[in-house]
XYZ file of C-alpha atoms in Angstrom:
177
model
C -0.047 0.136 0.031
C 1.037 3.932 0.532
C 2.357 5.644 3.580
C 3.823 8.322 4.509
C 7.308 7.478 5.911
C 8.714 10.702 6.806
C 7.565 14.472 5.945
C 8.931 17.459 6.607
C 6.718 21.184 6.900
C 2.822 21.039 6.500
C 2.413 18.908 3.353
C -1.678 18.209 2.215
C -3.766 16.143 0.451
C -6.376 16.735 -1.360
C -8.742 13.734 -1.860
C -11.791 13.250 -3.182
C -14.591 10.737 -3.173
C -14.812 10.000 -6.821
C -13.761 12.280 -10.321
C -16.893 14.947 -9.632
C -17.416 15.442 -5.962
C -15.523 18.239 -4.407
C -12.028 17.864 -2.716
C -11.046 18.172 0.947
C -8.074 19.149 1.665
C -6.382 17.815 4.698
C -3.157 18.447 6.762
C -1.052 15.167 6.137
C 0.058 13.149 9.079
C 3.591 10.744 9.447
C 2.757 7.330 8.966
C -0.784 7.725 7.505
C -2.101 5.123 5.398
C -3.194 6.688 1.771
C -5.810 5.058 -0.661
C -8.915 6.055 -2.736
C -8.365 8.910 -5.490
C -5.680 12.018 -3.944
C -3.030 14.228 -4.803
C -0.377 14.855 -2.127
C 1.048 18.889 -2.544
C 4.226 19.717 -1.441
C 4.925 23.988 -0.686
C 8.305 25.185 -0.597
C 8.882 24.457 3.021
C 7.705 21.278 3.014
C 8.327 17.045 1.611
C 7.622 13.853 1.763
C 8.977 10.529 1.230
C 6.509 8.074 0.856
C 6.273 4.139 0.716
C 4.357 2.841 -2.139
C 5.117 -0.661 -2.443
C 7.418 -2.776 -0.090
C 10.455 -1.487 -2.942
C 9.307 1.608 -4.389
C 9.868 4.596 -1.820
C 9.146 7.913 -3.197
C 10.364 11.448 -2.055
C 9.001 14.006 -3.517
C 10.434 17.612 -2.663
C 8.774 21.144 -2.481
C 6.683 22.461 -4.353
C 5.355 19.393 -6.291
C 2.059 18.087 -6.810
C 1.847 14.142 -7.560
C -1.903 12.978 -8.960
C -2.614 9.270 -7.438
C -5.840 8.522 -9.850
C -6.849 6.072 -7.419
C -5.727 3.079 -5.245
C -7.187 0.574 -4.290
C -8.811 0.542 -0.783
C -8.942 -3.472 -0.967
C -5.293 -3.445 -1.791
C -3.314 -0.903 -1.756
C -2.137 -1.331 -5.618
C -2.252 0.929 -8.551
C -1.307 1.312 -12.294
C -0.455 5.123 -12.367
C 0.985 7.857 -10.439
C 0.774 11.274 -11.839
C 4.030 14.521 -11.862
C 2.115 16.721 -12.017
C 4.845 20.075 -11.129
C 7.767 19.787 -9.506
C 11.043 17.259 -8.463
C 10.070 13.515 -7.065
C 12.687 10.727 -6.875
C 11.884 7.313 -6.762
C 13.353 4.289 -5.645
C 13.237 0.927 -6.596
C 15.219 -2.576 -6.260
C 13.072 -4.090 -8.468
C 11.251 -2.966 -11.852
C 8.042 -1.690 -10.390
C 4.702 -1.677 -12.831
C 3.824 1.282 -11.586
C 3.814 4.140 -14.559
C 4.188 7.310 -13.648
C 3.521 10.020 -16.577
C 3.114 14.225 -16.646
C 1.412 15.664 -19.516
C 4.625 15.063 -21.861
C 6.098 11.674 -20.888
C 5.004 7.909 -19.928
C 7.179 5.819 -17.805
C 7.174 1.880 -16.165
C 11.034 2.409 -14.239
C 13.228 0.634 -14.235
C 15.589 -0.697 -10.890
C 17.889 1.636 -9.839
C 16.751 5.433 -8.323
C 16.085 8.460 -10.412
C 14.751 12.110 -10.154
C 12.020 13.705 -12.525
C 11.404 17.173 -12.571
C 8.658 18.809 -14.641
C 7.786 21.438 -15.109
C 4.430 22.719 -16.945
C 4.709 26.149 -16.867
C 7.902 26.214 -20.509
C 7.330 23.013 -20.377
C 9.882 20.949 -19.222
C 10.808 17.350 -18.105
C 13.963 16.489 -16.996
C 14.972 12.436 -15.961
C 17.857 12.025 -14.063
C 20.010 8.612 -13.198
C 21.466 8.203 -10.336
C 21.870 4.491 -10.066
C 20.256 2.113 -12.439
C 18.855 1.982 -16.201
C 16.015 3.856 -17.060
C 14.212 3.938 -21.064
C 13.368 7.271 -21.784
C 10.583 8.671 -24.364
C 8.102 11.597 -24.615
C 4.268 10.655 -24.199
C 3.548 7.787 -27.342
C 7.030 8.368 -28.568
C 8.670 5.593 -31.471
C 12.052 5.521 -29.624
C 12.928 5.599 -26.781
C 16.515 6.901 -24.965
C 18.384 4.623 -22.964
C 19.425 6.624 -19.301
C 22.098 4.654 -17.533
C 23.450 5.335 -14.419
C 25.384 8.692 -14.234
C 22.784 10.574 -17.416
C 20.281 13.038 -17.897
C 18.588 13.982 -20.584
C 15.548 16.537 -20.978
C 12.635 17.370 -23.377
C 10.561 20.900 -23.640
C 7.413 20.512 -25.650
C 5.962 23.294 -26.643
C 2.910 25.753 -25.960
C -0.326 26.868 -27.621
C -2.864 29.590 -25.916
C -1.453 28.075 -22.834
C -2.432 24.635 -23.398
C 0.594 21.854 -24.028
C 0.854 21.071 -28.188
C 0.073 17.252 -30.046
C 0.462 16.161 -32.930
C -1.827 13.759 -32.691
C -1.479 10.633 -34.702
C -3.466 7.366 -36.075
C -5.383 5.640 -33.144
C -5.205 9.641 -31.444
C -2.158 8.649 -30.076
C -1.067 11.866 -28.937
C 3.248 12.688 -28.246
C 3.722 15.821 -27.579
C 5.439 18.626 -30.333
């Protein structure tokens, strides 16, 4: 399951009962077990370390927002994690079935330690492999770059009218420009 192992400052949890319900914002508590639909938010003076699975630790840095579209109540399992903005560190002893994504990229992190820094206002994603290796491509991109320990890659998208511009391909797949 998902639970808070460390926190600094006053990070917040924004919860929803379902997709259409209003958001309920509450302060976070250490060792809290997280389920359902929620976002974790940090301000300039807060940070969080969350255990995602027995072998995966997620460090959420200041000024970051991470969306958990749905963590199952019964098992604590989930499929997707959405980096809305900011920086996080993914540390895993095993390849994970969890998809980490933003509006610019989508990846299933392998075993290792990686940082992801997403700035939607630019829009720019930077990925740094501290340990291990990770295949990286822009969202729905055909070719992936294999990042090895010590390597960094970044991708900058294009904004049109305040929104990320996409090339729409066959079968409705979108690739950021």
